[in-house]
Structure formats: structure tokens, C-alpha cells
Short mmCIF file of C-alpha atoms in Angstrom, two decimals:
data_model
loop_
_atom_site.label_atom_id
_atom_site.label_comp_id
_atom_site.label_asym_id
_atom_site.label_seq_id
_atom_site.Cartn_x
_atom_site.Cartn_y
_atom_site.Cartn_z
CA MET A 254 0.00 0.00 0.00
CA GLN A 255 1.51 3.32 -1.06
CA THR A 256 0.75 6.71 0.45
CA ASN A 257 1.70 10.18 -0.72
CA ILE A 258 2.98 12.02 2.33
CA LEU A 259 1.72 15.33 1.06
CA HIS A 260 -1.85 14.13 1.52
CA TRP A 261 -1.53 12.11 4.73
CA ARG A 262 -1.79 13.90 8.06
CA VAL A 263 -2.70 11.13 10.49
CA TYR A 264 -0.90 9.44 13.31
CA PHE A 265 0.32 5.93 12.44
CA ALA A 266 1.88 3.58 14.99
CA VAL A 267 3.57 0.85 12.98
CA GLY A 268 4.32 -1.53 15.85
CA ASN A 269 5.97 -4.59 14.32
CA GLY A 270 4.99 -3.73 10.76
CA THR A 271 7.19 -2.50 7.91
CA ILE A 272 7.42 0.95 6.34
CA LEU A 273 9.22 1.96 3.16
CA LEU A 274 10.15 5.62 2.89
CA LYS A 275 10.73 6.20 -0.82
CA ASN A 276 12.11 8.94 -3.02
CA GLY A 277 13.67 11.06 -0.27
CA THR A 278 16.95 12.92 0.15
CA LEU A 279 18.90 11.52 3.09
CA ILE A 280 21.23 13.51 5.33
CA ASP A 281 22.32 10.55 7.44
CA GLY A 282 24.01 12.32 10.38
CA THR A 283 27.55 11.17 9.64
CA GLY A 284 28.58 14.38 7.89
CA ARG A 285 28.64 12.71 4.48
CA ALA A 286 27.05 14.37 1.48
CA PRO A 287 23.28 13.88 1.06
CA ILE A 288 22.00 10.82 -0.79
CA HIS A 289 19.20 11.51 -3.27
CA ASN A 290 16.38 9.21 -4.37
CA VAL A 291 16.81 7.02 -1.33
CA THR A 292 14.53 4.25 -0.05
CA ILE A 293 14.68 3.39 3.65
CA GLU A 294 13.16 0.25 5.08
CA VAL A 295 11.88 0.44 8.66
CA ILE A 296 11.08 -2.89 10.26
CA HIS A 297 10.39 -3.77 13.88
CA GLY A 298 11.27 -0.22 14.92
CA ARG A 299 14.73 -0.22 13.34
CA PHE A 300 16.29 0.77 10.05
CA GLY A 301 16.53 -2.05 7.54
CA SER A 302 17.97 -1.72 4.06
CA ILE A 303 18.90 1.76 2.80
CA THR A 304 19.17 1.94 -0.99
CA GLN A 305 18.86 4.41 -3.81
CA TYR A 306 15.37 4.26 -5.25
CA ASP A 307 14.84 2.38 -8.48
CA ALA A 308 11.22 2.40 -9.67
CA GLY A 309 11.81 -0.67 -11.79
CA ASN A 310 12.75 -2.88 -8.84
CA GLN A 311 9.86 -2.16 -6.45
CA THR A 312 7.61 -5.00 -5.38
CA ILE A 313 4.03 -4.25 -4.35
CA ASN A 314 3.30 -5.77 -0.95
CA GLU A 315 0.03 -5.05 0.81
CA ASN A 316 1.70 -5.77 4.16
CA VAL A 317 4.18 -2.94 3.70
CA GLN A 318 3.31 0.74 4.24
CA GLU A 319 5.00 2.65 1.39
CA ILE A 320 5.34 6.43 1.69
CA ASP A 321 6.46 8.47 -1.30
CA LEU A 322 8.38 11.49 0.04
CA ASN A 323 8.55 13.25 -3.33
CA GLY A 324 12.07 14.50 -2.67
CA LEU A 325 11.59 15.65 0.93
CA VAL A 326 14.67 15.61 3.18
CA ILE A 327 15.21 12.90 5.83
CA LEU A 328 17.38 13.50 8.90
CA PRO A 329 18.12 11.41 11.99
CA GLY A 330 16.10 12.38 15.04
CA PHE A 331 17.89 15.22 16.79
CA ILE A 332 19.42 14.78 20.25
CA HIS A 333 19.17 17.64 22.74
CA ALA A 334 22.21 16.99 24.91
CA HIS A 335 21.65 19.49 27.73
CA ALA A 336 18.20 20.26 29.11
CA HIS A 337 16.44 20.12 32.48
CA THR A 338 13.10 18.48 31.90
CA SER A 339 11.87 17.31 35.32
CA PHE A 340 11.91 17.88 39.09
CA LYS A 341 12.88 21.52 38.78
CA TYR A 342 11.37 24.93 39.47
CA LEU A 343 9.03 26.66 37.03
CA GLN A 344 8.29 30.27 37.95
CA ASN A 345 9.68 29.50 41.42
CA GLU A 346 7.27 26.62 41.96
CA PRO A 347 8.50 23.00 42.18
CA LEU A 348 7.56 20.71 39.31
CA HIS A 349 7.01 17.16 40.59
CA GLY A 350 7.49 15.21 37.39
CA TYR A 351 8.25 16.08 33.79
CA HIS A 352 7.66 19.30 31.89
CA LYS A 353 5.48 17.48 29.38
CA GLU A 354 4.56 20.55 27.31
CA TYR A 355 8.26 21.04 26.62
CA LEU A 356 8.82 17.37 25.80
CA ALA A 357 5.88 17.26 23.39
CA ALA A 358 7.08 20.41 21.61
CA CYS A 359 10.56 18.91 21.22
CA LEU A 360 9.24 15.70 19.65
CA LYS A 361 6.99 17.59 17.27
CA GLU A 362 9.98 19.57 15.98
CA GLY A 363 12.28 16.58 15.43
CA ILE A 364 14.00 16.01 18.78
CA THR A 365 13.62 12.33 19.58
CA THR A 366 16.11 12.07 22.46
CA ILE A 367 16.81 14.46 25.33
CA ARG A 368 19.65 14.16 27.82
CA ASP A 369 18.41 15.51 31.15
CA GLU A 370 21.35 17.12 32.95
CA GLY A 371 20.06 16.86 36.49
CA MET A 372 17.11 17.46 38.79
CA THR A 373 17.24 20.46 41.12
CA THR A 374 14.45 19.77 43.64
CA ASN A 375 14.60 17.57 46.74
CA ALA A 376 12.84 14.64 45.03
CA THR A 377 14.51 11.24 45.16
CA ILE A 378 16.31 9.26 42.48
CA ASP A 379 13.49 6.71 42.68
CA ASP A 380 11.02 9.52 41.89
CA VAL A 381 12.81 10.50 38.69
CA ILE A 382 13.25 6.87 37.58
CA THR A 383 9.56 6.12 38.17
CA HIS A 384 8.46 9.18 36.20
CA THR A 385 10.96 8.52 33.42
CA ASN A 386 9.81 4.95 32.97
CA GLY A 387 6.18 6.15 33.00
CA LEU A 388 6.50 8.53 30.05
CA ASP A 389 4.46 7.55 26.99
CA PRO A 390 7.08 6.63 24.35
CA LEU A 391 4.73 7.67 21.53
CA SER A 392 4.10 11.14 22.97
CA PHE A 393 7.54 12.24 24.17
CA PRO A 394 11.24 11.92 23.31
CA ARG A 395 13.26 9.23 25.08
CA ILE A 396 14.94 10.62 28.18
CA ILE A 397 18.55 9.97 29.17
CA THR A 398 18.78 11.17 32.77
CA SER A 399 21.49 11.74 35.37
CA GLY A 400 19.25 12.23 38.39
CA LYS A 401 21.06 14.33 41.00
CA VAL A 402 24.40 16.15 40.73
CA PHE A 403 27.48 14.76 42.49
CA THR A 404 29.25 17.50 44.40
CA ALA A 405 31.12 18.21 47.63
CA PRO A 406 28.93 18.28 50.75
CA GLY A 407 27.17 21.64 50.62
CA GLY A 408 28.46 22.28 47.10
CA TYR A 409 26.91 23.44 43.83
CA GLY A 410 24.16 21.30 42.34
CA GLY A 411 20.59 22.20 43.16
CA GLN A 412 18.47 21.87 46.28
CA GLU A 413 19.70 18.46 47.46
CA PRO A 414 22.65 17.25 45.37
CA ILE A 415 24.56 14.09 46.21
CA GLY A 416 27.33 15.29 48.52
CA VAL A 417 30.32 12.95 48.71
CA GLY A 418 33.26 13.60 51.01
CA SER A 419 35.62 10.77 50.14
CA ALA A 420 36.63 8.56 47.23
CA GLU A 421 35.04 5.51 48.84
CA GLU A 422 31.75 7.33 49.43
CA ALA A 423 31.82 8.54 45.82
CA ARG A 424 32.30 5.01 44.48
CA LEU A 425 29.45 3.65 46.58
CA LYS A 426 27.02 6.43 45.55
CA VAL A 427 27.90 6.16 41.86
CA ARG A 428 27.22 2.43 41.95
CA GLU A 429 24.01 2.99 43.91
CA VAL A 430 22.42 5.51 41.54
CA LEU A 431 23.45 3.65 38.39
CA THR A 432 21.94 0.51 39.84
CA GLN A 433 18.74 2.48 40.54
CA GLY A 434 18.49 3.26 36.84
CA VAL A 435 20.05 6.63 35.97
CA HIS A 436 21.85 6.58 32.64
CA PHE A 437 24.91 8.70 33.38
CA ILE A 438 26.58 10.66 36.18
CA LYS A 439 26.55 14.43 36.49
CA THR A 440 29.13 16.20 38.60
CA ALA A 441 30.09 19.84 39.12
CA LEU A 442 33.20 21.90 39.78
CA GLU A 443 32.09 25.50 40.20
CA ASP A 444 33.87 28.50 41.80
CA GLY A 445 30.68 30.53 41.58
CA TYR A 446 29.18 32.82 38.98
CA ASP A 447 26.84 34.88 41.17
CA PRO A 448 26.64 35.76 44.89
CA SER A 449 24.57 32.65 45.65
CA THR A 450 27.30 30.32 44.37
CA PHE A 451 30.50 32.08 45.46
CA GLY A 452 32.67 30.10 47.87
CA MET A 453 30.80 26.79 47.72
CA PRO A 454 32.81 23.66 48.62
CA LYS A 455 34.32 21.75 45.68
CA LEU A 456 35.26 18.14 45.04
CA ASN A 457 38.96 17.34 45.10
CA GLN A 458 40.93 15.49 42.44
CA GLU A 459 40.87 12.15 44.25
CA VAL A 460 37.08 12.12 44.61
CA LEU A 461 36.54 13.24 41.02
CA GLU A 462 38.80 10.47 39.77
CA ALA A 463 36.88 7.95 41.87
CA ILE A 464 33.56 9.14 40.36
CA CYS A 465 34.86 8.84 36.81
CA ARG A 466 36.57 5.50 37.38
CA GLU A 467 33.55 3.87 39.02
CA ALA A 468 31.16 5.15 36.36
CA GLY A 469 33.45 3.91 33.62
CA GLU A 470 33.68 0.45 35.18
CA MET A 471 29.88 0.30 35.10
CA GLY A 472 29.76 1.41 31.46
CA ALA A 473 28.41 4.90 32.20
CA TYR A 474 29.64 8.34 31.17
CA VAL A 475 30.32 11.36 33.38
CA SER A 476 29.16 14.86 32.41
CA ALA A 477 30.52 17.87 34.29
CA HIS A 478 29.11 21.31 35.00
CA VAL A 479 32.07 23.65 34.62
CA THR A 480 32.49 27.30 33.66
CA SER A 481 36.22 28.06 34.06
CA ALA A 482 39.38 26.80 32.38
CA HIS A 483 41.26 25.81 35.53
CA ASN A 484 38.34 23.68 36.74
CA LEU A 485 37.93 22.14 33.29
CA GLN A 486 41.60 21.11 33.41
CA ILE A 487 41.02 19.33 36.73
CA LEU A 488 37.96 17.54 35.35
CA VAL A 489 39.71 16.48 32.14
CA ASN A 490 42.58 15.06 34.21
CA ALA A 491 40.02 13.22 36.37
CA GLY A 492 38.48 11.48 33.37
CA ILE A 493 35.13 13.12 32.52
CA ASN A 494 33.46 12.34 29.20
CA ASP A 495 31.97 15.74 28.43
CA ALA A 496 31.83 19.32 29.63
CA ALA A 497 28.20 20.37 29.96
CA HIS A 498 29.01 24.00 29.07
CA MET A 499 31.62 25.91 27.14
CA ILE A 500 33.82 27.67 29.68
CA TYR A 501 33.55 31.43 30.04
CA ASP A 502 37.29 32.24 29.91
CA ARG A 503 39.84 31.21 27.29
CA LEU A 504 40.11 27.53 26.36
CA ASP A 505 43.82 27.01 25.78
CA ASP A 506 45.06 25.14 22.72
CA SER A 507 46.90 22.63 24.90
CA LEU A 508 43.69 21.75 26.76
CA ILE A 509 41.83 21.43 23.44
CA ARG A 510 44.44 18.93 22.27
CA GLN A 511 44.18 16.97 25.51
CA MET A 512 40.39 16.85 25.27
CA ASN A 513 40.52 15.69 21.67
CA ASP A 514 43.10 13.02 22.49
CA LYS A 515 40.72 11.70 25.17
CA ASN A 516 37.53 12.12 23.08
CA ILE A 517 36.08 14.54 25.63
CA ARG A 518 33.22 16.50 24.09
CA ILE A 519 31.52 19.81 24.89
CA ILE A 520 27.93 21.00 24.78
CA PRO A 521 28.55 24.74 24.29
CA THR A 522 25.19 26.11 25.61
CA LEU A 523 26.06 29.47 24.03
CA THR A 524 22.46 30.48 24.71
CA VAL A 525 23.39 30.81 28.39
CA LEU A 526 26.18 33.25 27.52
CA GLN A 527 23.85 35.24 25.26
CA MET A 528 21.30 35.41 28.06
CA PHE A 529 23.88 36.52 30.64
CA GLN A 530 25.11 39.19 28.24
CA ASP A 531 21.62 40.50 27.43
CA LYS A 532 20.25 40.44 30.98
CA PHE A 533 23.29 41.34 33.06
CA GLY A 534 25.82 42.86 30.66
CA ALA A 535 28.28 40.00 31.28
CA PRO A 536 30.80 40.08 28.38
CA LEU A 537 31.10 36.29 28.02
CA LEU A 538 29.67 35.44 24.63
CA ALA A 539 32.56 36.51 22.38
CA GLN A 540 35.06 34.39 24.28
CA GLY A 541 32.68 31.43 24.38
CA MET A 542 32.14 31.60 20.62
CA ASP A 543 35.89 31.85 20.01
CA ASN A 544 36.41 28.78 22.21
CA VAL A 545 33.82 26.81 20.23
CA ARG A 546 35.30 27.85 16.91
CA ARG A 547 38.83 26.83 17.87
CA PHE A 548 37.67 23.60 19.53
CA VAL A 549 35.80 22.49 16.39
CA GLU A 550 38.56 23.62 14.03
CA ALA A 551 40.99 21.45 16.02
CA GLY A 552 38.74 18.43 15.51
CA GLY A 553 36.75 18.63 18.74
CA GLU A 554 33.19 17.28 18.80
CA ILE A 555 30.32 19.30 20.21
CA GLY A 556 26.68 18.49 20.93
CA LEU A 557 23.53 20.57 20.65
CA GLY A 558 21.89 21.83 23.84
CA ASP A 559 20.91 25.10 25.46
CA ASP A 560 20.55 24.23 29.19
CA PHE A 561 16.77 24.64 28.96
CA VAL A 562 15.11 25.02 32.36
CA GLU A 563 11.99 27.01 31.54
CA GLU A 564 10.71 29.11 28.68
CA GLU A 565 12.17 32.60 28.81
CA SER A 566 12.00 34.71 25.68
CA PRO A 567 13.91 35.39 23.56
CA TRP A 568 16.55 32.88 24.66
CA TYR A 569 14.60 29.74 25.53
CA ARG A 570 11.53 28.27 23.91
CA LEU A 571 9.54 25.07 23.97
CA GLY A 572 10.95 22.75 21.31
CA MET A 573 14.02 23.03 19.09
CA PRO A 574 16.78 25.24 20.64
CA TRP A 575 16.78 27.76 17.83
CA GLU A 576 18.84 30.38 19.63
CA GLU A 577 21.61 27.84 20.14
CA ILE A 578 21.49 26.85 16.47
CA ARG A 579 21.69 30.52 15.46
CA LEU A 580 24.68 31.16 17.72
CA LEU A 581 26.54 28.09 16.47
CA GLY A 582 26.02 29.38 12.94
CA GLU A 583 27.37 32.80 13.92
CA THR A 584 30.39 31.07 15.43
CA GLY A 585 31.19 29.79 11.95
CA LEU A 586 29.81 26.26 11.98
CA THR A 587 28.25 25.09 8.73
CA PRO A 588 24.72 23.68 8.66
CA MET A 589 26.20 20.20 8.22
CA GLN A 590 28.39 20.65 11.30
CA ILE A 591 25.36 21.77 13.32
CA ILE A 592 23.33 18.78 12.12
CA THR A 593 26.18 16.41 12.98
CA ALA A 594 26.41 17.99 16.45
CA ALA A 595 22.70 17.26 16.96
CA THR A 596 22.86 13.69 15.64
CA LEU A 597 26.06 11.61 15.60
CA ASN A 598 27.86 13.71 18.21
CA GLY A 599 24.80 13.80 20.45
CA ALA A 600 24.60 10.02 20.33
CA LYS A 601 28.26 9.77 21.28
CA ILE A 602 27.69 12.13 24.20
CA CYS A 603 24.78 9.96 25.36
CA ASN A 604 26.92 6.81 24.98
CA LEU A 605 24.35 5.56 22.47
CA SER A 606 26.07 5.88 19.09
CA HIS A 607 25.52 2.14 18.55
CA GLU A 608 21.74 2.77 18.64
CA LEU A 609 21.07 6.40 17.71
CA GLY A 610 22.37 9.45 15.89
CA THR A 611 22.59 8.26 12.30
CA VAL A 612 20.31 6.64 9.75
CA GLU A 613 22.09 3.30 9.41
CA THR A 614 20.91 -0.28 9.12
CA GLY A 615 20.20 -1.84 12.51
CA LYS A 616 19.82 1.39 14.49
CA LYS A 617 16.62 2.60 16.11
CA ALA A 618 14.35 4.20 13.51
CA ASP A 619 14.38 7.79 14.74
CA LEU A 620 14.12 10.48 12.06
CA PHE A 621 12.25 13.53 10.91
CA VAL A 622 11.31 14.68 7.44
CA ILE A 623 11.38 18.30 6.31
CA ASP A 624 10.47 20.32 3.24
CA GLY A 625 13.59 22.14 2.07
CA ASP A 626 17.36 21.78 2.05
CA PRO A 627 18.82 22.59 5.53
CA LEU A 628 22.33 22.71 4.09
CA HIS A 629 21.26 25.68 2.00
CA ASP A 630 19.29 27.29 4.84
CA ILE A 631 19.35 25.80 8.34
CA ASN A 632 15.94 27.37 8.98
CA ASN A 633 14.41 24.75 6.69
CA LEU A 634 14.61 22.48 9.74
CA ARG A 635 11.50 24.32 10.89
CA LYS A 636 9.44 22.83 8.03
CA VAL A 637 8.72 19.49 9.67
CA LYS A 638 6.38 17.17 7.79
CA PHE A 639 6.51 14.27 10.23
CA VAL A 640 8.63 12.65 12.93
CA MET A 641 9.45 8.98 13.43
CA LYS A 642 10.52 7.51 16.77
CA ASP A 643 11.25 3.81 17.19
CA GLY A 644 9.59 3.21 13.84
CA ASN A 645 6.36 4.97 14.79
CA LEU A 646 5.17 7.82 12.57
CA LEU A 647 4.20 10.89 14.59
CA PHE A 648 2.66 13.72 12.59
CA PRO A 649 2.50 17.36 13.71
#
């Protein structure tokens, strides 16, 4: 059965059935040039064969849902690598659960996976795991969550972070929360960026190394909140997997080389620097953009994320982080580099590149289809025709 996508605007959950997406242009997330006239098989929620379309070799099968894309562009589902989606404060009121309006808006605009960078309320790890597992997979992106932030007792990290005072305590708590079901570990090394954070206790090198070592032995990654170069150096030496922000001062070339040698990635969150500059006159953005430019030019890999907590115009919105995309473009990144940051690199940051991030045979069938070439104009990403998650078609 064949359907013309231009005339189909219904929701279709494929379950264990098969879909053929035909006659599309594929930007597969790897950074390679687009493939035209492509046919993608989706079976049992994963990508099957991916071939260039040949009308003479198509077999009619009533058990297969065929969709003619008429040249529309296919991209992997985007990965938002730094957001706060649950157990936080909205307009100074605690949110006990997930910000579902935000999640739904993200999925509708092509974000199929979100990495939640830490809860800030006094809820428990069990609370966040229960709510995460209870999310409707057909209504919201998949969530990769860290739960609470690991910090020194009384240190930076929300209302009730996990304070650890020794290497042994750190190892035990890392094992405990990973066993409970969080997907990765979040830690912080912060000198303070406003009066409420100045002078907070910080983790020492031994404890940070213990956190990273224990997480690694359990197959989990460690993400670190950091805003200064000297703290980033400590964290890189300790063995983190990514920096959750671009630092506010200069990122030295030697540290860039060390991070690249260790495959340590950065989520720039330039939107935060733009917001600080606009609201408080903090002259941070130019240095942050220069750091991103030099990091990428040296071969460093970045993800896409804006540190979303709540909607605050014009910096933060429900859905795709358009301000972050704009700022990355102004930094000098090409549309292809931005797309790769949001797909392959995001999957690497989430430790899920074997399952997500690119349109390749065997991976989870996450994608979205747009009308227009995003390599010519990145704003064409706004023209979403439909989204697919785990092989299920979800139409705006």
C-alpha cells in the first residue's frame, strides 16, 4: 500500500509492521554528502535496508506501508544533549514530574532524544526513575537522565545534590544511583558565577577520579558542569566524558588537544552566555564563541543543547533550541556541522552511538522529514512534515 505524504496527516503507529520511505533525500548524520532518491526500510522499529530508489525494482506488498516522500529531506532524530526536563522549578514553583509541554514540543519539531542534565528539587532518584519509565514513548522523546548532581557536601548542584566527602563514598554512591536506573553521572566543579554560588565547597581530584573511574567500570559516562578553564583542566585530568558548558574564559590550545586526544566532548550552551550578556551585561559570549570555533577547528566534537530550564524569551523556547542553532552558525559552523552535532555527536555524548544518531541499518528508527534543504538554509529544519521515533510515525 503506497501513500503520498503530502496528503496524509494522520498518526500511524507501525508496531511490528514494515514501512518503506521512498524517493527522499537523506542527510544521514555522519557528515557525508546527502543521498538523493533514497529508499529506507523500517522494520520492527529499526532501520533495515537503505538503498537508492529504483522504480523498476519495487515489489508491491500489501503488508508494507510505502510512503512516497517526493524528494523531501530525511534526517536522523535530533538529540538535545543538555536540558532540564523534570523535578525543577518553574516560575519559582517545584515541578514534581516532567515538563510534558516542553517534551511534546521537542518531539513535534524533530528532537527524539533528550539528555536531562540533572534534577534540582529535593525529590529522590526513585522519583525521577519512576516518572521517566512512566513517560508515553509515543508522545515524548526518550529521556537519558542523570538524576542528581554529584558534588562536595554543601556544594553546587541544586536543592539536594549528592554530597560525597571521600573517594570511597563517591564510588558507593555512583554504583548505587546507576543501579537504581540513571543513565549517566553528572558532577560539578564551580567556583561561583553569582553571589549565591561564590565560595561553595568543591570536590577534590581524588574524589573526582573515583567518580569517573567507578562510572566507567559500570559502562556509564560522566558529564561535568564547569564554567572556568582551571576547573575544566582538573575535570579532564580526572576522566570526565563531556563538559556540559563551554567555559567562560579562554580555552587554551593545549587543553583542546588533551580533550581531543581523550575524546572529551563539549555541549557549548552558548544560549546561556547570550542570556547573561543580554540580561546582566556579562561580556562572556565573544570568548565562548571563540572557544567553540577553535575547539571544532581542532577536531573537537560538540553536541547541541541550550541548558533549557523554563521558557524565557527570547533565549529559551519550547521545542528546538533555535537560539543555540543561530549562535553556532554565527560562530562559523556550517549547517552540516550543526546537524552532525545534533545527531552523531549527540549520540556519542549519550553513549548511544551504537543505537542512535545516524540513519544506518540496525539502528533505532528515529528520524524527521522536512520540506527544504537545511544545508542551504538551516531554517528549513522548521518545516517538519513528520517525525518517526522507534519506527512509529508521529505527525505534527
